[in-house]
Tab-separated table of N, CA and C in Angstrom:
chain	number	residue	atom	x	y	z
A	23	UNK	N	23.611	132.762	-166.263
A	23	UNK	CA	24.734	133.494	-165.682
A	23	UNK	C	24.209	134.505	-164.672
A	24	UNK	N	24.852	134.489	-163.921
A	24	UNK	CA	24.301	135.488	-162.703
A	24	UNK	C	24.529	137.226	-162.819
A	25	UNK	N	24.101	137.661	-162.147
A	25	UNK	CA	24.592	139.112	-162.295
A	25	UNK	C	26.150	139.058	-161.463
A	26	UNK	N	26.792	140.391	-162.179
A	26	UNK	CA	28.384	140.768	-161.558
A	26	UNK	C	27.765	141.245	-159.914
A	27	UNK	N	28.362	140.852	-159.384
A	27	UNK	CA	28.595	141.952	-157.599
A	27	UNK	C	28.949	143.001	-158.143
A	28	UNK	N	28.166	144.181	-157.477
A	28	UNK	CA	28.770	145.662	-157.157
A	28	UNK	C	29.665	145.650	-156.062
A	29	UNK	N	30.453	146.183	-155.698
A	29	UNK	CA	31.636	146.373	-154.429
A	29	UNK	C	32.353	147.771	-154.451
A	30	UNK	N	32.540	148.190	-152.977
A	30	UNK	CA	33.839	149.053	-153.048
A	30	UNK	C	34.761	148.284	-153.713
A	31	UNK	N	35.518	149.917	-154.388
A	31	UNK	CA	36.793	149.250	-154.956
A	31	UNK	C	37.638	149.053	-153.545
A	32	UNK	N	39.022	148.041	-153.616
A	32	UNK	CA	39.732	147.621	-152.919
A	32	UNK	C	41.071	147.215	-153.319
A	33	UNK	N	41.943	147.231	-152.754
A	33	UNK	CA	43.564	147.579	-153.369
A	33	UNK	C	43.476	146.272	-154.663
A	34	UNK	N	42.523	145.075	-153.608
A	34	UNK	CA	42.635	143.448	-154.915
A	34	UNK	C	42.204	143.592	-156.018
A	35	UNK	N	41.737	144.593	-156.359
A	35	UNK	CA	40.703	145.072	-157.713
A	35	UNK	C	41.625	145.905	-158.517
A	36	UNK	N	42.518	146.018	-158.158
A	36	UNK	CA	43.416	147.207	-158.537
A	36	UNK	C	43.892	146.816	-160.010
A	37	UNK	N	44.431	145.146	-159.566
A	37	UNK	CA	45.353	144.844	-161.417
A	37	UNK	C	43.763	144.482	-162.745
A	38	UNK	N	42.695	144.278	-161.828
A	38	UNK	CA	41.328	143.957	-162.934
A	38	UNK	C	40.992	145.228	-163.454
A	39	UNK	N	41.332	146.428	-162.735
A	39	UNK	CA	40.329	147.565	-163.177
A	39	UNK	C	41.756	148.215	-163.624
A	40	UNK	N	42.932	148.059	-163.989
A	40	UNK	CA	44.222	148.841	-164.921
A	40	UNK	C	44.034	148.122	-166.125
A	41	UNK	N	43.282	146.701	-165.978
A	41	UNK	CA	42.922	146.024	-167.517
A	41	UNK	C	42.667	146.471	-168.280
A	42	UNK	N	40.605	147.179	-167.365
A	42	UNK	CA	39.908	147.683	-168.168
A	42	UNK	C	40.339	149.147	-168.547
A	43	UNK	N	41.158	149.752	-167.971
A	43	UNK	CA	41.380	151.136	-168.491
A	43	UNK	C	42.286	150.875	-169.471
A	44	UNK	N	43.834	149.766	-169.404
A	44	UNK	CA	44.537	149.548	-170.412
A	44	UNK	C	43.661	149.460	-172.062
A	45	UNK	N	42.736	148.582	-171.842
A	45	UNK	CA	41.683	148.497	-173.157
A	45	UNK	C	41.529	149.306	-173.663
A	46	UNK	N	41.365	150.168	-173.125
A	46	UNK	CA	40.915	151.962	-173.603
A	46	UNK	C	41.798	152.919	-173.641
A	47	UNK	N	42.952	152.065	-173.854
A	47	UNK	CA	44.002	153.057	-174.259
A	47	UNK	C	44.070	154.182	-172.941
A	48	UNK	N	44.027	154.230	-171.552
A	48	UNK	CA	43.597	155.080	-171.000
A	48	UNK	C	45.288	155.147	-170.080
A	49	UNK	N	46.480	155.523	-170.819
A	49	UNK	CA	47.742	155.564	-169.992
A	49	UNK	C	47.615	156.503	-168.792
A	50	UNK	N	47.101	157.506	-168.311
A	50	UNK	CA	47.559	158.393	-167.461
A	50	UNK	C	47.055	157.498	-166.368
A	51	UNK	N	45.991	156.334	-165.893
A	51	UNK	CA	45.952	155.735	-165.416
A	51	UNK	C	46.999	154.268	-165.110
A	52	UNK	N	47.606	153.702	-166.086
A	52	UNK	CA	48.531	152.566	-166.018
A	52	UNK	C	49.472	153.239	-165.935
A	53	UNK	N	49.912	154.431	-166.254
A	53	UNK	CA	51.257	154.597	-166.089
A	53	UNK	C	51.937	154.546	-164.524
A	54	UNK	N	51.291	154.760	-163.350
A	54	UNK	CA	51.724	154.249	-162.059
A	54	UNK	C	50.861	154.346	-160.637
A	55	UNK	N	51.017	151.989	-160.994
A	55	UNK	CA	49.574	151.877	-160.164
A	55	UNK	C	49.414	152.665	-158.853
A	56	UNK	N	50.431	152.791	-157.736
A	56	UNK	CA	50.213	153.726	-156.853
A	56	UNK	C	49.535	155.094	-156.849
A	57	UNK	N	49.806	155.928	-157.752
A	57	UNK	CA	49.161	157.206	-158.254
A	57	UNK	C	47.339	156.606	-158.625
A	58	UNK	N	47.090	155.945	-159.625
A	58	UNK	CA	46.427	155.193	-159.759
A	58	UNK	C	45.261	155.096	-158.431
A	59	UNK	N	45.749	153.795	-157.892
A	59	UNK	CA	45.269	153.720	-156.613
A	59	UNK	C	44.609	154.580	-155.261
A	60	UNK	N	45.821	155.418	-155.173
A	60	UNK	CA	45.305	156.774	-154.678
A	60	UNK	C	44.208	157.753	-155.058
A	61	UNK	N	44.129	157.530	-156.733
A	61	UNK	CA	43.215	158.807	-156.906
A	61	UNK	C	42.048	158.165	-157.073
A	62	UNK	N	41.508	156.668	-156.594
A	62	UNK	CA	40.486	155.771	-156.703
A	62	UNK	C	40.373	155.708	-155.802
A	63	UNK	N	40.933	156.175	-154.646
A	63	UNK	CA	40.586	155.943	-153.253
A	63	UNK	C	40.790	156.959	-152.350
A	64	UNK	N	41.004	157.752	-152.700
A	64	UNK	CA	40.749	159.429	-151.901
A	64	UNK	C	39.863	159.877	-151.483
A	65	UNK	N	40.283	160.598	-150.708
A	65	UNK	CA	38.480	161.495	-149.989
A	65	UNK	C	37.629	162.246	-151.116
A	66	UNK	N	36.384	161.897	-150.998
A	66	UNK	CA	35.492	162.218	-151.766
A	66	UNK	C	35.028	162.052	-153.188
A	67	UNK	N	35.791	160.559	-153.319
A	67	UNK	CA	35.717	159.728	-154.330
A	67	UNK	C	34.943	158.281	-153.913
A	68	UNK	N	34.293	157.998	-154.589
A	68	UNK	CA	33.383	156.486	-154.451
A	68	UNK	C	33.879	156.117	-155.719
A	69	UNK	N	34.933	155.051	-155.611
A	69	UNK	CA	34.928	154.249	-156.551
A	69	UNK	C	34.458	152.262	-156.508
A	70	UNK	N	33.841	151.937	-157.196
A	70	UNK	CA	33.330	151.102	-157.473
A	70	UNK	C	33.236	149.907	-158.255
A	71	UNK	N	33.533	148.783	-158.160
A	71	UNK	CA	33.563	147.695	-159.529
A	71	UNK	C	32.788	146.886	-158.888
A	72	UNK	N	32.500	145.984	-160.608
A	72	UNK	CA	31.636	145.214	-160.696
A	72	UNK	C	32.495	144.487	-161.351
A	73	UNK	N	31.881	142.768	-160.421
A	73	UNK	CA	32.930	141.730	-160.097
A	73	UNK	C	32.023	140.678	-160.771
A	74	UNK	N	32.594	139.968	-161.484
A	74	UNK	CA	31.730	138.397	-161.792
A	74	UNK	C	32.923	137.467	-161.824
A	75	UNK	N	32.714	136.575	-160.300
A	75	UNK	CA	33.703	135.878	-159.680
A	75	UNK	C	34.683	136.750	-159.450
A	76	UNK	N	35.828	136.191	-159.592
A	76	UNK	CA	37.274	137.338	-159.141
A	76	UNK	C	37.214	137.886	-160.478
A	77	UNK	N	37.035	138.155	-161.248
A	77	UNK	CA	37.376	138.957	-162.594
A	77	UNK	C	36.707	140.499	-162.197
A	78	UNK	N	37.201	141.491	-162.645
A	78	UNK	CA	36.344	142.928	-162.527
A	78	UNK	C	36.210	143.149	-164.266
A	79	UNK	N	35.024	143.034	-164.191
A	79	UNK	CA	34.471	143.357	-165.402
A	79	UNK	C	33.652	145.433	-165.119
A	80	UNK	N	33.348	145.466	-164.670
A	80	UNK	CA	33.213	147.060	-164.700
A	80	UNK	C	33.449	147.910	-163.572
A	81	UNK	N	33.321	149.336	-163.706
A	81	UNK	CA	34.261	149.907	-162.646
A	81	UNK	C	33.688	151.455	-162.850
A	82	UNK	N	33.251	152.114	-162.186
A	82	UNK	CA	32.691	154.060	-161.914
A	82	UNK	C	33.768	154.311	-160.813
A	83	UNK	N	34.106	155.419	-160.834
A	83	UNK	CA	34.760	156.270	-160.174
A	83	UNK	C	33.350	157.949	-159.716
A	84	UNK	N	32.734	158.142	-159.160
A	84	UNK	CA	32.365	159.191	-158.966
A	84	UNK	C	33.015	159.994	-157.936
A	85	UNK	N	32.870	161.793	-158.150
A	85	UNK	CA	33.432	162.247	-157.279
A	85	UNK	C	32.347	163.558	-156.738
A	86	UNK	N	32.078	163.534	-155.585
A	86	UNK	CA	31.255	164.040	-154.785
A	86	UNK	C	30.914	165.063	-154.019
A	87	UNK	N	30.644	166.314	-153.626
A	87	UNK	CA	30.470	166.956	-152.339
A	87	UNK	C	29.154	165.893	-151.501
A	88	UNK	N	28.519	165.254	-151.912
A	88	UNK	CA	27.824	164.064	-151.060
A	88	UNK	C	26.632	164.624	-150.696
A	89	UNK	N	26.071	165.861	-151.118
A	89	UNK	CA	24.727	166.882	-150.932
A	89	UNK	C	24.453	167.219	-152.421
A	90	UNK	N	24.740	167.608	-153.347
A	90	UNK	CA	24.333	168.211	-154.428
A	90	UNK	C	24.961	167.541	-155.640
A	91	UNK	N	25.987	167.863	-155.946
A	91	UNK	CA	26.812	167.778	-157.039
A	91	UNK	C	28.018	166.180	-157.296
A	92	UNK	N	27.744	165.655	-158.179
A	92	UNK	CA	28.159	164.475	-158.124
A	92	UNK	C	29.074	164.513	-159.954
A	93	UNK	N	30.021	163.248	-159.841
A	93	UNK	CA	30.559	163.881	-161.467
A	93	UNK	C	30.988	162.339	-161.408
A	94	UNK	N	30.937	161.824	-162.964
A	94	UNK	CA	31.477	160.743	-163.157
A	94	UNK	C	32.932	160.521	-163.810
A	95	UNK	N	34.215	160.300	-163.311
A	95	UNK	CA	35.359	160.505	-163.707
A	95	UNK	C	35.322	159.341	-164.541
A	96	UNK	N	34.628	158.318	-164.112
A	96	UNK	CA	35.512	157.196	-165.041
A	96	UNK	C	34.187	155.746	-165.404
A	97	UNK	N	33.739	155.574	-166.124
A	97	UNK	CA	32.763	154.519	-165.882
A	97	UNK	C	33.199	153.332	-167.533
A	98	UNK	N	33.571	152.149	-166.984
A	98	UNK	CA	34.093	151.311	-168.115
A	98	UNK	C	33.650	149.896	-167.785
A	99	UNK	N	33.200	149.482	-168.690
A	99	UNK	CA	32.594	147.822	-168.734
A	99	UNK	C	33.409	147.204	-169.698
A	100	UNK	N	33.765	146.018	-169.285
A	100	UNK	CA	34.670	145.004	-170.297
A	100	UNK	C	33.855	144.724	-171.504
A	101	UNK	N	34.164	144.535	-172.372
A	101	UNK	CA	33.372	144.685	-173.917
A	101	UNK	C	32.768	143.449	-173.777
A	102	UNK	N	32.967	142.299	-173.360
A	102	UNK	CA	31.948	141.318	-173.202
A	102	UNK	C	30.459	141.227	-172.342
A	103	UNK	N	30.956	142.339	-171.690
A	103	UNK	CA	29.756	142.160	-169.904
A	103	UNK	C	28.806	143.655	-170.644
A	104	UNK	N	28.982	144.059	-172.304
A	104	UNK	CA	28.265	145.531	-172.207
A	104	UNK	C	26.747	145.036	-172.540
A	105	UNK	N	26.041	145.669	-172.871
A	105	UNK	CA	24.354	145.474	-173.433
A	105	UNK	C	23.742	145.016	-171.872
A	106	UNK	N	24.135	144.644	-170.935
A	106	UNK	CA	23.610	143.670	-170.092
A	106	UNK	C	22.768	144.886	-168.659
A	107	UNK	N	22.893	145.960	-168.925
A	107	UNK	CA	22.372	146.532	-168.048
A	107	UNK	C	23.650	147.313	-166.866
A	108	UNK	N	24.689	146.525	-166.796
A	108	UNK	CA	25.810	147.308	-165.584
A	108	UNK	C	25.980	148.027	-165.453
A	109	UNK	N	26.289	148.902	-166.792
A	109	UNK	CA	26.562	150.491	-166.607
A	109	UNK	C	25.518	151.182	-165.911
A	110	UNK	N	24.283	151.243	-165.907
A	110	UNK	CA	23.090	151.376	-165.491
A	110	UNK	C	23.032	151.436	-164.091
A	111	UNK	N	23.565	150.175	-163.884
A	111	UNK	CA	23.994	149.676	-162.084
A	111	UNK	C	24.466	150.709	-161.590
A	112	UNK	N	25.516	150.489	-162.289
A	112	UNK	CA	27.280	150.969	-161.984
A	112	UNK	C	26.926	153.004	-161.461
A	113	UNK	N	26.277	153.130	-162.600
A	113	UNK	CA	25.835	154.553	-162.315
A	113	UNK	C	24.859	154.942	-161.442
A	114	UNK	N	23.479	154.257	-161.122
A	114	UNK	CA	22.674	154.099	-159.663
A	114	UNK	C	23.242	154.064	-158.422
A	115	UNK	N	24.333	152.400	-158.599
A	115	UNK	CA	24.766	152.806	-156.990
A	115	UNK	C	25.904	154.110	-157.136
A	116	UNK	N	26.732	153.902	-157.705
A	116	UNK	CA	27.409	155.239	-157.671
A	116	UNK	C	26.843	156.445	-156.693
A	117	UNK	N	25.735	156.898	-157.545
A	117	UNK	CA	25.197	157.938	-157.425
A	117	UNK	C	24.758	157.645	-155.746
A	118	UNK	N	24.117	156.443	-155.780
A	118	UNK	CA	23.311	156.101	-154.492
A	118	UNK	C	24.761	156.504	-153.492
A	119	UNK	N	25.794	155.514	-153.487
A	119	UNK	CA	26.529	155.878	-152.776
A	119	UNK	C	27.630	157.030	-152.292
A	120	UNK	N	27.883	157.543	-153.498
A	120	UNK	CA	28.285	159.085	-153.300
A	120	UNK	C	27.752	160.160	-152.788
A	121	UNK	N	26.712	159.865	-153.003
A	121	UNK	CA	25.294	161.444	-152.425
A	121	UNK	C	25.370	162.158	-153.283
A	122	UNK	N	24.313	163.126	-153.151
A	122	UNK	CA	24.233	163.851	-154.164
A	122	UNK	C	22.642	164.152	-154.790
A	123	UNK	N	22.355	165.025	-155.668
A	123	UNK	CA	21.071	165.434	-156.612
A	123	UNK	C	21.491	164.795	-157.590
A	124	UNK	N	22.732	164.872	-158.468
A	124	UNK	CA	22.418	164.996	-159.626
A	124	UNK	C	23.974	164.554	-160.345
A	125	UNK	N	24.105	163.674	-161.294
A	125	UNK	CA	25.375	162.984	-161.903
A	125	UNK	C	25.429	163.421	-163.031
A	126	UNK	N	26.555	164.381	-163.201
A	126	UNK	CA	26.928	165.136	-164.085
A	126	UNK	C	28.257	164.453	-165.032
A	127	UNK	N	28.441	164.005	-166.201
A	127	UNK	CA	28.652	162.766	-167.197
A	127	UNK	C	29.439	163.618	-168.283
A	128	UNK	N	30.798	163.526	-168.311
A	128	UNK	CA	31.134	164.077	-170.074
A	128	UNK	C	31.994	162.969	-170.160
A	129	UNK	N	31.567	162.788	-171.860
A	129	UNK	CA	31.570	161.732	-172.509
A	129	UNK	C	31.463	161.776	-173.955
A	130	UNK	N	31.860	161.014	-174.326
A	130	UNK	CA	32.143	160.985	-175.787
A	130	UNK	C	30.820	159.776	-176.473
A	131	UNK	N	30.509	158.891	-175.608
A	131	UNK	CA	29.285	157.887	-175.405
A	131	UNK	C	27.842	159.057	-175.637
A	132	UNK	N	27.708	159.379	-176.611
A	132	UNK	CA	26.224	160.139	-176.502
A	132	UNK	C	25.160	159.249	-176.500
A	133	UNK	N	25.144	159.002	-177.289
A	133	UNK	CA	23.869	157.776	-177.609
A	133	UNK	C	23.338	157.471	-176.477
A	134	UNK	N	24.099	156.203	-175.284
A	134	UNK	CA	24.244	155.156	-174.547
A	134	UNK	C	23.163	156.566	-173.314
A	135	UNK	N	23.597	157.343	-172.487
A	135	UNK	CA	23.294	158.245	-172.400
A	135	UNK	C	21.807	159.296	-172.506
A	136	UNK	N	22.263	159.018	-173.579
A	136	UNK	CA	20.534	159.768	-173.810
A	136	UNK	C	19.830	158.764	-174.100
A	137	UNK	N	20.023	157.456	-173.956
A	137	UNK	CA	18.624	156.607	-173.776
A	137	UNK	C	18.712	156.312	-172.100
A	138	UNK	N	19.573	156.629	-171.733
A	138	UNK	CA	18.890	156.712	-170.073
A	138	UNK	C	18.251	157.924	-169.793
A	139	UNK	N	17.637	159.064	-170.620
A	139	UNK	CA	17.147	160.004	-169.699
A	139	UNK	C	17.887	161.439	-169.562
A	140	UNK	N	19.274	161.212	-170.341
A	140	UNK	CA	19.874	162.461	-169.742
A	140	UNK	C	20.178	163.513	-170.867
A	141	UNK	N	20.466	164.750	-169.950
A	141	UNK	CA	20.734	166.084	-171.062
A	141	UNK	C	21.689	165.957	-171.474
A	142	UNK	N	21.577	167.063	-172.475
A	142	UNK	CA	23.153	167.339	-172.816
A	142	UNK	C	23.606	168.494	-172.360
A	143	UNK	N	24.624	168.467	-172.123
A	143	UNK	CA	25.582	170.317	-171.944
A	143	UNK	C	26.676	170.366	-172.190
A	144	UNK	N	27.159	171.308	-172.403
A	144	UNK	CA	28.370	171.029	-173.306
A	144	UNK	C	30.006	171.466	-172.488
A	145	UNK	N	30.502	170.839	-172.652
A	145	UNK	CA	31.807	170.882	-171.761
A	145	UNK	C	32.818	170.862	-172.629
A	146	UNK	N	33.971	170.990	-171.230
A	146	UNK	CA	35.232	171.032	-172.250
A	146	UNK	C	36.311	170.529	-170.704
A	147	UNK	N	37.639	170.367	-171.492
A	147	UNK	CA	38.682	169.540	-170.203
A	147	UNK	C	39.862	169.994	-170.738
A	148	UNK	N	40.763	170.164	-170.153
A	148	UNK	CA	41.940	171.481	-169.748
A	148	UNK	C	43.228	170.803	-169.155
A	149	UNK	N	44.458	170.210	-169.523
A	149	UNK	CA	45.079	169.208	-169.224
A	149	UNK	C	45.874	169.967	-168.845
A	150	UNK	N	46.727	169.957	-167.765
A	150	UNK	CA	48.045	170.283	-167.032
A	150	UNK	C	49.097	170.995	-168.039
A	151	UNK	N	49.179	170.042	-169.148
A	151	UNK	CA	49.988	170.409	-170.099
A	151	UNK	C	49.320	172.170	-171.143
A	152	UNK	N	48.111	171.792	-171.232
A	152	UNK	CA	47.617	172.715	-171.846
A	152	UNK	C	47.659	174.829	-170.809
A	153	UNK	N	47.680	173.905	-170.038
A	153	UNK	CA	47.598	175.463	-168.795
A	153	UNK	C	49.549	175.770	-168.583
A	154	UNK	N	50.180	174.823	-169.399
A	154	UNK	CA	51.738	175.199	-169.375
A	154	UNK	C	52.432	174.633	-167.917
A	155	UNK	N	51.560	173.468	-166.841
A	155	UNK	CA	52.029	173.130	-165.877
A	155	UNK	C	53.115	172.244	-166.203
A	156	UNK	N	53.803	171.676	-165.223
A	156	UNK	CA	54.392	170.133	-165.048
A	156	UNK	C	53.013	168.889	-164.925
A	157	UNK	N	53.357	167.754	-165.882
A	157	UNK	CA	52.924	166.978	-165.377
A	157	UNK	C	53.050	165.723	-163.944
């Protein structure tokens, strides 16, 4: 079996990569592909999938100032295509293509993670709802 293609993401990738977030229970994304779409393809976002044939089996979202600071919003591999090295990919070119020093990762995945090499630090995430906004 060959390796998946890396690619910009592109509007055709759009219903493969709401799959992989559907899998993961990940609604604020399926709930509307336009919104969706947009925030995968905005300025200063590199988003990315990995394609084997037309299927998108994995997919990074990084977001960038393109000199220093780099952050991974979203990185998901289809449960069949995992062990195989992609995420790995997925996070190289990322990084390669976003710019940047340094890819900064929160995650619930520790393990996976710290056998590539990386620290820990400890974070936290702050939802619209929680600060008393509108969603």
């Amino acid at each position: 079996m060959t390796q998946p293609s890396i690619e910009p993401f592109a509007r055709g990738h759009l219903k493969g990569l709401l799959a992989l977030v559907a899998a993961e229970g990940w609604s604020e994304y399926s709930e509307d592909r336009e919104r969706t779409y947009a925030a995968l393809s905005a300025p200063g976002v590199t988003t990315l999938v990995a394609c084997s044939g037309s299927r998108v089996v994995g997919a990074i979202q990084v977001q960038s100032d393109g000199l220093i600071q780099a952050h991974v919003s979203m990185l998901l591999i289809e449960s069949g295509a995992r062990g195989k090295g992609l995420g790995s990919r997925l996070l190289s070119e990322g990084l390669r293509r976003a710019g940047g020093l340094r890819l900064d990762i929160r995650t619930r995945t520790v393990g996976y993670y710290e056998r590539l090499g990386a620290s820990s630090s400890l974070g936290f995430r702050l939802t619209r709802e929680d600060l008393g906004l509108p969603r």
